[in-house]
Short mmCIF file of C-alpha atoms and ligand atoms in Angstrom, two decimals:
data_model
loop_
_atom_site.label_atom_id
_atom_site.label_comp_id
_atom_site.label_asym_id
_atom_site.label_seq_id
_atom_site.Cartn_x
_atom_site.Cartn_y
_atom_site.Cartn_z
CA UNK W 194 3.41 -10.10 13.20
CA UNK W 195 6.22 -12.36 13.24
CA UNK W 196 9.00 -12.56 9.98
CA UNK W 197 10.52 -15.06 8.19
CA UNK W 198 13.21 -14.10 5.18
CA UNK W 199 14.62 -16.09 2.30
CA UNK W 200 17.77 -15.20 0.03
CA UNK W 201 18.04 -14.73 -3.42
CA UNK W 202 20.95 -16.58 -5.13
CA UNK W 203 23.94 -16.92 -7.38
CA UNK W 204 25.20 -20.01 -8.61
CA UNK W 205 28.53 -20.35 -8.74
CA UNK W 206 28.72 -22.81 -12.03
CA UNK W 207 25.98 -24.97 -13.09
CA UNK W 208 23.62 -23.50 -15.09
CA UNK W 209 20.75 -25.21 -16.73
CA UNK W 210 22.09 -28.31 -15.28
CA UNK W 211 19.25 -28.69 -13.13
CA UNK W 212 16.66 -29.53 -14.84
CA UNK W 213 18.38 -32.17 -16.56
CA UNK W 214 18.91 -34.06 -13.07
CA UNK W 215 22.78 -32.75 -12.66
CA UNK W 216 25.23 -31.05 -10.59
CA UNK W 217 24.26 -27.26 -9.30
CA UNK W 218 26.58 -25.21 -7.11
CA UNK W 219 24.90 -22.16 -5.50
CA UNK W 220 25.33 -19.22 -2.49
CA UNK W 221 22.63 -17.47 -1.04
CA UNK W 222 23.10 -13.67 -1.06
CA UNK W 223 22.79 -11.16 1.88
CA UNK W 224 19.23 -9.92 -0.13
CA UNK W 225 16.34 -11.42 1.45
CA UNK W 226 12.72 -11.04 1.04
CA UNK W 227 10.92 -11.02 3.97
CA UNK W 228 7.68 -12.06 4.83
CA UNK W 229 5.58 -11.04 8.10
CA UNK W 230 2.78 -13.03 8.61
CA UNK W 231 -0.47 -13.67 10.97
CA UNK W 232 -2.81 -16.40 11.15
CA UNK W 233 -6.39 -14.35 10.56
CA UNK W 234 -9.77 -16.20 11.35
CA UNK W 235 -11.91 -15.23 8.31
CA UNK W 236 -10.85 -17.46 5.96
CA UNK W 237 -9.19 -15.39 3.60
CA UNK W 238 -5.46 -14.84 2.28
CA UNK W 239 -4.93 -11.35 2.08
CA UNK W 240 -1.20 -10.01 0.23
CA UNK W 241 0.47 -7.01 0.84
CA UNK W 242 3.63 -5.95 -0.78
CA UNK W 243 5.94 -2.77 -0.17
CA UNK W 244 6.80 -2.64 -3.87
CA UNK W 245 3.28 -2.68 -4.79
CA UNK W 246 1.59 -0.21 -2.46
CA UNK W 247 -2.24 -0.10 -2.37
CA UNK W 248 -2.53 -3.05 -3.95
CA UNK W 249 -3.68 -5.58 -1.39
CA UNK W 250 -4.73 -8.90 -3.01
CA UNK W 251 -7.51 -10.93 -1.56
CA UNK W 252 -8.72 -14.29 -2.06
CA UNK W 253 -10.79 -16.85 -0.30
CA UNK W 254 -8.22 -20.07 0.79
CA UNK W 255 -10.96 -22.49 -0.86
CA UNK W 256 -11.12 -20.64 -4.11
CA UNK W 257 -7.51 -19.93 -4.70
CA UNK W 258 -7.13 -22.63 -7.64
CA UNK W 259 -9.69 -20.65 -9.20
CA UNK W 260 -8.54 -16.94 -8.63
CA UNK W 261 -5.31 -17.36 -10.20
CA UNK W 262 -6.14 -15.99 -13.24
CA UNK W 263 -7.55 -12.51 -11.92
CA UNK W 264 -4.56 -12.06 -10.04
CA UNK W 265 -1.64 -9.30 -10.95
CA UNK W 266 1.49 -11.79 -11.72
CA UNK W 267 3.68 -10.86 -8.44
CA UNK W 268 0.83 -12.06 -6.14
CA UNK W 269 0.43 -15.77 -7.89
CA UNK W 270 4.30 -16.49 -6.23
CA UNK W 271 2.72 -16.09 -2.45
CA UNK W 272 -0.46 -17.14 -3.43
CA UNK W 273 0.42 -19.93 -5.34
CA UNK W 274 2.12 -21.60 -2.18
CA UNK W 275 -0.38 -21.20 -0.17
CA UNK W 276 -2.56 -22.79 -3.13
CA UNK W 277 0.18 -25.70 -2.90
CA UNK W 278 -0.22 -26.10 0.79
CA UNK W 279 -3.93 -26.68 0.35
CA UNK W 280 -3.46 -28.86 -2.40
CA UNK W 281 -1.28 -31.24 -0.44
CA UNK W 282 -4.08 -31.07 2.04
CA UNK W 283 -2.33 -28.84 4.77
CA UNK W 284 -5.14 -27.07 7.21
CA UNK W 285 -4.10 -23.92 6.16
CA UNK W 286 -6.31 -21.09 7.82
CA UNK W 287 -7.03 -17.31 7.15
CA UNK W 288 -4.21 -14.97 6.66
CA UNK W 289 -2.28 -11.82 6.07
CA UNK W 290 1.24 -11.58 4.31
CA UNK W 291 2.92 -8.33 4.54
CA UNK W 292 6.02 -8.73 2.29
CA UNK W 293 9.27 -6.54 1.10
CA UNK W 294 11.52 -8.17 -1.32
CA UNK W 295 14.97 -7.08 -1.43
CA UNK W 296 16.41 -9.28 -4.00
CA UNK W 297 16.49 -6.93 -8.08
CA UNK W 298 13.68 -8.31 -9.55
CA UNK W 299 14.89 -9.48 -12.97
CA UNK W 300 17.95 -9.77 -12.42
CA UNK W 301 18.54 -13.35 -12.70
CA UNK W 302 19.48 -13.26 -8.48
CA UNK W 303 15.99 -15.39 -8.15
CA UNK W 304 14.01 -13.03 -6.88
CA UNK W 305 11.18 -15.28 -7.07
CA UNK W 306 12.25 -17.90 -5.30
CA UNK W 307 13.31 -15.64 -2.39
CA UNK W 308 9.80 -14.67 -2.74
CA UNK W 309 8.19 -17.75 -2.49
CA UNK W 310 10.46 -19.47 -0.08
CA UNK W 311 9.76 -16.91 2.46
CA UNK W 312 6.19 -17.08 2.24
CA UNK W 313 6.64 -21.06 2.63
CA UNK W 314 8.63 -21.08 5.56
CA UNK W 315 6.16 -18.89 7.12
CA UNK W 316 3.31 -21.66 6.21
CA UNK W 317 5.22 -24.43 7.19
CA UNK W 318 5.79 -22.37 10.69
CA UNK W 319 2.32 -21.51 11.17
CA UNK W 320 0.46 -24.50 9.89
CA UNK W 321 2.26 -27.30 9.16
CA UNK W 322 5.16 -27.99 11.27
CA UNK W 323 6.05 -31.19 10.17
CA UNK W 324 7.01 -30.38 6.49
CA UNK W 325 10.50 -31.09 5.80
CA UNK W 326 13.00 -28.63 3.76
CA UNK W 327 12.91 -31.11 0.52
CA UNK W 328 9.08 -30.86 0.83
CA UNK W 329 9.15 -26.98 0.97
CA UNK W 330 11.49 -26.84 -2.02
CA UNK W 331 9.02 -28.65 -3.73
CA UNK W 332 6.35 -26.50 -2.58
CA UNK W 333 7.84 -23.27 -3.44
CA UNK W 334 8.75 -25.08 -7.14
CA UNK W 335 5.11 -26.12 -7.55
CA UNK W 336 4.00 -22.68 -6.95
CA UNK W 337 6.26 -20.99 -9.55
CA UNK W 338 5.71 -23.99 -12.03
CA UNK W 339 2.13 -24.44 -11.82
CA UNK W 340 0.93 -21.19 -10.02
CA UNK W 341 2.79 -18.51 -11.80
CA UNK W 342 3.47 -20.08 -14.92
CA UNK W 343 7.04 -19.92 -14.37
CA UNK W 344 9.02 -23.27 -15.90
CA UNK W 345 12.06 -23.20 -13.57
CA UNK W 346 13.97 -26.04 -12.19
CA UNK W 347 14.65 -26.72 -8.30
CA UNK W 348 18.29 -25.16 -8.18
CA UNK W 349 16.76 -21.52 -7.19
CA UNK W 350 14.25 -22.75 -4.32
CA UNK W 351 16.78 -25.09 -3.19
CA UNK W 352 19.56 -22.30 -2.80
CA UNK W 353 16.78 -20.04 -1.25
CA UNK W 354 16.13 -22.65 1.77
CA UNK W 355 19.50 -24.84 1.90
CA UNK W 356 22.58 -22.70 1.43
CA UNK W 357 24.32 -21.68 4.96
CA UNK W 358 26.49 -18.89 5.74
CA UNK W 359 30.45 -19.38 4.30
CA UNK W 360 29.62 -22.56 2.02
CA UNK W 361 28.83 -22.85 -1.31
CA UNK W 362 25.83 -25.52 -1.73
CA UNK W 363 26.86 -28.16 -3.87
CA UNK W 364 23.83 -30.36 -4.52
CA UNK W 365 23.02 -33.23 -6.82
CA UNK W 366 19.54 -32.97 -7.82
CA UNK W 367 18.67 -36.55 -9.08
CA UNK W 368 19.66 -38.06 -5.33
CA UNK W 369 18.73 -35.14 -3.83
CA UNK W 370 14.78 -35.35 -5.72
CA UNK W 371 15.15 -38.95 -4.74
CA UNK W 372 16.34 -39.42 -1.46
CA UNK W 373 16.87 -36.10 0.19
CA UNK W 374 20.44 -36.98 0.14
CA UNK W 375 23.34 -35.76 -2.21
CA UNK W 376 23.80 -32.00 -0.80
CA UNK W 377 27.04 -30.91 0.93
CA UNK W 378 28.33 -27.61 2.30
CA UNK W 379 31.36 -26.76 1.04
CA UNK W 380 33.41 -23.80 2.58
CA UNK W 381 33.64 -20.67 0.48
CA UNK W 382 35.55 -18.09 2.23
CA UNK W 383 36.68 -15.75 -0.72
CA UNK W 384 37.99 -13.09 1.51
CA UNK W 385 40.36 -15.60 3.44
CA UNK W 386 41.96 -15.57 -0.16
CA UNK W 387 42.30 -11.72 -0.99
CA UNK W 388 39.19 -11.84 -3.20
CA UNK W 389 35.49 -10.78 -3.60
CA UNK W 390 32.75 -11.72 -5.88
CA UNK W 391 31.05 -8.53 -7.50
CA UNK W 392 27.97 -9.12 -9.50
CA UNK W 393 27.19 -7.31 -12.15
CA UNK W 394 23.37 -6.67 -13.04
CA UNK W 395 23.19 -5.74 -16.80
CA UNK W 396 19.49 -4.23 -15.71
CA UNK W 397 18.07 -6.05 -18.67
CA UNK W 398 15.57 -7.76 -17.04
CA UNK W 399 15.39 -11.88 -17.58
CA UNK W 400 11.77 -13.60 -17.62
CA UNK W 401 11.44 -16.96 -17.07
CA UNK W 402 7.55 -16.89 -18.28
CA UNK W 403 9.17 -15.84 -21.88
CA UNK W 404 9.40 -18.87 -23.91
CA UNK W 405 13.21 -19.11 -24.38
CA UNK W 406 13.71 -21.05 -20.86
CA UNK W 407 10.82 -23.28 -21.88
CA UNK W 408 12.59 -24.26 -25.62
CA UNK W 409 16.09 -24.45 -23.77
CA UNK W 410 14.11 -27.36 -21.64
CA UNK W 411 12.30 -29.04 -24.46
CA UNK W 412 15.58 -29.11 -26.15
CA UNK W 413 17.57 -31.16 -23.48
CA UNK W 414 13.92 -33.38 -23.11
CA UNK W 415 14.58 -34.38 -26.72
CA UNK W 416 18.54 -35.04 -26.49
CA UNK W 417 17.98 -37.44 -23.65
CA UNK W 418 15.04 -38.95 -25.35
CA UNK W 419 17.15 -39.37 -28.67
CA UNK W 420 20.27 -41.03 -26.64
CA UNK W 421 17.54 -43.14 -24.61
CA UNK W 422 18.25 -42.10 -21.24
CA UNK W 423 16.19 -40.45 -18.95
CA UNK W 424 18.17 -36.93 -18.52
CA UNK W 425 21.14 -35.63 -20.10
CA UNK W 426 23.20 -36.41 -16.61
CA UNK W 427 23.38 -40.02 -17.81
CA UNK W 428 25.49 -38.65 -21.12
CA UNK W 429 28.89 -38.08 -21.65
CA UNK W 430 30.88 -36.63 -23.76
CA UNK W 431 31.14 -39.61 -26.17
CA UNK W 432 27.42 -39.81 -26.53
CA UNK W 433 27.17 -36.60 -28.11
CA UNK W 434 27.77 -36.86 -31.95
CA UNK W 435 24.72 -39.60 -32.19
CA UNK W 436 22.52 -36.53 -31.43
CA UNK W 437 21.47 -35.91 -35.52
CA UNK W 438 20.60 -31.94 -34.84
CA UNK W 439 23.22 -29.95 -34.29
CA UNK W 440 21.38 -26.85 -32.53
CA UNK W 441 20.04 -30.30 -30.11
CA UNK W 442 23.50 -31.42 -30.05
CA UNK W 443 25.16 -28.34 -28.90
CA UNK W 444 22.52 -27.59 -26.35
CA UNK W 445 23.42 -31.48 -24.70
CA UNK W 446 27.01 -30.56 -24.75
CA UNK W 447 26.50 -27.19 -22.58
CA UNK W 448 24.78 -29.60 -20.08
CA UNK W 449 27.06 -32.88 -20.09
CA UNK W 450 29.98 -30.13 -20.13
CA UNK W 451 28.77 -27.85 -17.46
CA UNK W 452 27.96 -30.78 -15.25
CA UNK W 453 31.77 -31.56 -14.96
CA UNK W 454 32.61 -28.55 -14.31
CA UNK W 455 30.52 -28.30 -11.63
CA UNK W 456 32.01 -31.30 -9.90
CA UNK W 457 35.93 -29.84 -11.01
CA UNK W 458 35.29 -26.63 -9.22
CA UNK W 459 33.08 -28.64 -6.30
CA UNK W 460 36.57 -30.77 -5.86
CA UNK W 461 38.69 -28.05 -5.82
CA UNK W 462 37.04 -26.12 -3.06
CA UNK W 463 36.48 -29.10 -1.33
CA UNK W 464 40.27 -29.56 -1.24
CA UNK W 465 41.06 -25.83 -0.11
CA UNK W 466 42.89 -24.87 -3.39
CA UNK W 467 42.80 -21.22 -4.09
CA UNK W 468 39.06 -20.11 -5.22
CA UNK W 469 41.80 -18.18 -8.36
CA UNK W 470 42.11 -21.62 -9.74
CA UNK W 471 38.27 -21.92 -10.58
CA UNK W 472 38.50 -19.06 -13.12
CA UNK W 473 39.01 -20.14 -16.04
CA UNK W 474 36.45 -22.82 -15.70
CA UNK W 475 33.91 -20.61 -14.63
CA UNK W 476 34.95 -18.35 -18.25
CA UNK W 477 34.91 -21.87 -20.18
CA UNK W 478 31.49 -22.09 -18.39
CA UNK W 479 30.44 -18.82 -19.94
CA UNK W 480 31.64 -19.88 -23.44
CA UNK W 481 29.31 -22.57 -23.11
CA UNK W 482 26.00 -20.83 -22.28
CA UNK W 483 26.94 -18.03 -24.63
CA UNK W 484 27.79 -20.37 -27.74
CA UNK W 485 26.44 -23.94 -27.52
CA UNK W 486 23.36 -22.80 -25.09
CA UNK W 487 22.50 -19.60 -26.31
CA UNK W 488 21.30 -17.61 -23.61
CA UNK W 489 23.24 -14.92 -23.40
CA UNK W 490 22.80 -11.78 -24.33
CA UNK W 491 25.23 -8.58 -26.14
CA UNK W 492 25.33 -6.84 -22.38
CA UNK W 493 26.43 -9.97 -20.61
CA UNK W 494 29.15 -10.76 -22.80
CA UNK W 495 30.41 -7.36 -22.32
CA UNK W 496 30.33 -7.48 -18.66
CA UNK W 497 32.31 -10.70 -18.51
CA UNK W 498 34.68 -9.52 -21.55
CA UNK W 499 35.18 -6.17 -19.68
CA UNK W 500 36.03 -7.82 -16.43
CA UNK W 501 38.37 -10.42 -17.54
CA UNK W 502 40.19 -7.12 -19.75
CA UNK W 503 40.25 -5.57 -15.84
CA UNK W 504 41.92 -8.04 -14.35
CA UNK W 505 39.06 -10.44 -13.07
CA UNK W 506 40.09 -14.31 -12.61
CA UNK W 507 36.91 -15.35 -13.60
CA UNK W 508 33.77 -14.39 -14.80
CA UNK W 509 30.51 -15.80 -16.03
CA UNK W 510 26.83 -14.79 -16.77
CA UNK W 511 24.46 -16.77 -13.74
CA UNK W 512 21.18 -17.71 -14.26
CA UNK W 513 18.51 -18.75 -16.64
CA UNK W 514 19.93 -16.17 -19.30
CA UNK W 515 18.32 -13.78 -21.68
CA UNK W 516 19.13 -10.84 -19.48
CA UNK W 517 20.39 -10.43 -16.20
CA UNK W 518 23.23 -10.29 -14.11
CA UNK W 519 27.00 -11.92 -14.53
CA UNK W 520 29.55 -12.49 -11.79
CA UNK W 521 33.27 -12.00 -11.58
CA UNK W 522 35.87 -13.00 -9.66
CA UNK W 523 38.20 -10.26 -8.25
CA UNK W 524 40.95 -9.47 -6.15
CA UNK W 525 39.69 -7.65 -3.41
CA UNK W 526 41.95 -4.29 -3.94
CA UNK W 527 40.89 -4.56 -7.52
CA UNK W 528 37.01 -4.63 -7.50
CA UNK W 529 36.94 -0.94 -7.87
CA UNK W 530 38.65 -0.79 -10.97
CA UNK W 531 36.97 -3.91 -12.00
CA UNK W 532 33.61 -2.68 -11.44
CA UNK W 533 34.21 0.88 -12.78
CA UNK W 534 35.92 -0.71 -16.04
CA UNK W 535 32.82 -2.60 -16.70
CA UNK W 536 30.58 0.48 -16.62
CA UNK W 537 32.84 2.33 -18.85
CA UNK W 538 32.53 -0.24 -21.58
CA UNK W 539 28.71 -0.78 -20.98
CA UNK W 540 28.57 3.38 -21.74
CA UNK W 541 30.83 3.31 -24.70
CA UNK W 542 28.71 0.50 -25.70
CA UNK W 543 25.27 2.09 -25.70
CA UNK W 544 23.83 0.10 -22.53
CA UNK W 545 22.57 1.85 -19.80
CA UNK W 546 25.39 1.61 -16.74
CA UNK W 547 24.76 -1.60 -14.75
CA UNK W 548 24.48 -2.04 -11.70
CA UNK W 549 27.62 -3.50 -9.64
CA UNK W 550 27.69 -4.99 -5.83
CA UNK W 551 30.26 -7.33 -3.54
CA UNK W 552 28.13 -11.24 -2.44
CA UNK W 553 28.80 -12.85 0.47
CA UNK W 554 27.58 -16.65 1.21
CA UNK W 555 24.77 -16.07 3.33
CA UNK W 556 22.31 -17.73 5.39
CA UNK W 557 19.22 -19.28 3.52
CA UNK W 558 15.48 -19.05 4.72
CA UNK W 559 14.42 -18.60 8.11
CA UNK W 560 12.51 -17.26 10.84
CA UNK W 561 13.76 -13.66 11.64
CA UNK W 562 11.25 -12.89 14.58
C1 LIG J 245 16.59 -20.26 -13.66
C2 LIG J 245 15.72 -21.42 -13.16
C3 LIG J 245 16.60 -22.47 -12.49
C4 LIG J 245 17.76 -22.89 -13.38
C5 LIG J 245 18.49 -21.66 -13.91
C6 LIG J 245 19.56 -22.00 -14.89
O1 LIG J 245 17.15 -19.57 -12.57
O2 LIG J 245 14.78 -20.94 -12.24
O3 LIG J 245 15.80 -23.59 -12.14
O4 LIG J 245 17.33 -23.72 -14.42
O5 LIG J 245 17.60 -20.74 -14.52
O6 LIG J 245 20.57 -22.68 -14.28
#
């Protein structure tokens, strides 16, 4: 069988930006899932994965619209991209997946999109050859959206097939939806600077099928809606106070205020300043999600509060919220002390000790072998 793998992710700053047709600014991580596959000639789609032994899921490729509902919840994230590929009227034959994710599920390091990234890559590979990445992205969105039932944005799938080795992905998402333009590599070589990036996974697990993501959306739908422009990227700051509700209100200002920040900290890697300079914004970023967005939770705050007290430059909570993980922003001879300051508090603070581990930018999907 030949492999493909895809990353998971951590964004950098830009959260719930993209869905609102803003400014995202992700790494891949070294944590792949990988997907083997094999063209088979009877027709079928069978799944296979190493975290679910014996549980082999089978369905017929003309009937997989309808077998969604009988299947367990991982197996709609492979299943629903082959369902997309079909849909979009790809000859997609028989076939087995064999796959073995990597990527903490749950821990807001978009496992899922690894997930169903990997098994797209593999489709495009076998049966459709002339997709393009911006068509895959949209494949391997479709699939969580519709498929799984998971609302999500395009910032995880794109991070999962776009992000290269060293950069940082910074990626507009209205030109990039539009035109397949508006994405740009931008070096991000922390260790050239004395520092790493530890993340810290608060093992509370996040779910984007719980209905908190799904409000947070409806929420910025109706801010743009009462300001009469299509997304909250066309607001600014002075826009805000004719928003009437303030929960609505402070939910638009997280967005219009997280979108400059994105393009601040964007800049200043662009220009080679020292990554120690993005700190604070990616704290003020933090502040944001925690107070105006609400999606934070008691364990994140403490991980981001304990690694500032340690000595971090900066440090956020990354991804949809509710759970999770946070990143920080260390000097490389002080992660240690960082990371073991961090458990300390979560254990004095009756959470169960997180787990803590040093990202690289890495490669995103592709064939292995
Ligand atoms: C989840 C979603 C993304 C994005 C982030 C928040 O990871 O899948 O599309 O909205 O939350 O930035």
């Amino acid at each position: 069988m030949r492999t493909w793998v895809a990353p998971g992710r951590v964004n950098i700053i830009g959260e719930h930006t993209d869905y609102n047709d803003g400014f995202v600014l992700p790494i891949a991580l070294p944590l792949v899932t990988r997907c083997a596959a094999e063209p088979t000639d009877d027709g079928l789609v069978r799944v296979e994965s190493r975290q679910r032994r014996g549980e082999t899921v089978r369905a017929g490729i003309g009937e997989l619209a309808a077998a969604r509902d009988r299947l367990p919840g991982w197996a709609r994230y492979p299943l629903g991209v082959v369902a997309e590929f079909v849909r979009r009227g790809h000859a997609v034959g028989g076939l087995m997946l064999d796959l073995d994710g990597a990527v903490p599920i749950g821990a807001g390091l978009s496992s899922s999109a690894a997930l169903s990234c990997s098994v797209a890559v593999a489709l495009r590979d076998l049966f459709a050859p002339t997709v393009v990445d911006r068509e895959l992205i949209d494949i391997a969105r479709a699939a969580e959206n519709d498929y799984a039932g998971a609302p999500t944005g395009v910032l995880d799938q794109s991070a999962a097939m776009l992000c290269t080795a060293g950069h940082a992905l910074f990626l507009d998402i209205r030109r990039f939806t539009a035109a397949d333009a508006g994405y740009e590599q931008i070096p991000f070589d922390l260790a050239a600077f004395g520092l790493e990036l530890l993340v810290i996974d608060t093992g509370q697990p996040h779910e984007l099928v719980d209905g908190g993501y799904a409000q947070r959306r409806a929420q910025c739908e109706a801010a743009a809606a009462e300001l009469g422009v299509p997304a909250l990227r066309d607001v600014d700051a002075a826009d805000l106070p004719r928003i009437a509700g303030a929960v609505v209100r402070h939910r638009a200002r997280h967005v219009v205020t997280e979108n400059a920040r994105v393009v601040t900290v964007a800049e200043k890697l662009r220009q080679g300043a020292d990554p120690r300079e993005i700190g604070p914004i990616l704290v003020a970023g933090h502040a944001s999600l925690r107070d105006d967005f609400e999606v934070s939770t008691a364990a994140l705050d403490t991980a981001v509060t304990a690694a500032l007290d340690a000595g971090a430059h900066g440090a956020r909570m990354v991804g949809g919220g509710f759970g999770g993980s946070a990143i920080a922003l260390v000097d490389r001879e002080r992660t240690e002390r960082v990371a073991a300051a961090v458990g300390d508090r979560f254990v004095r603070a009756g959470f169960a000790e997180p787990r803590t581990f040093v990202v690289v930018p890495a490669d995103g999907a592709r064939r292995e072998s």
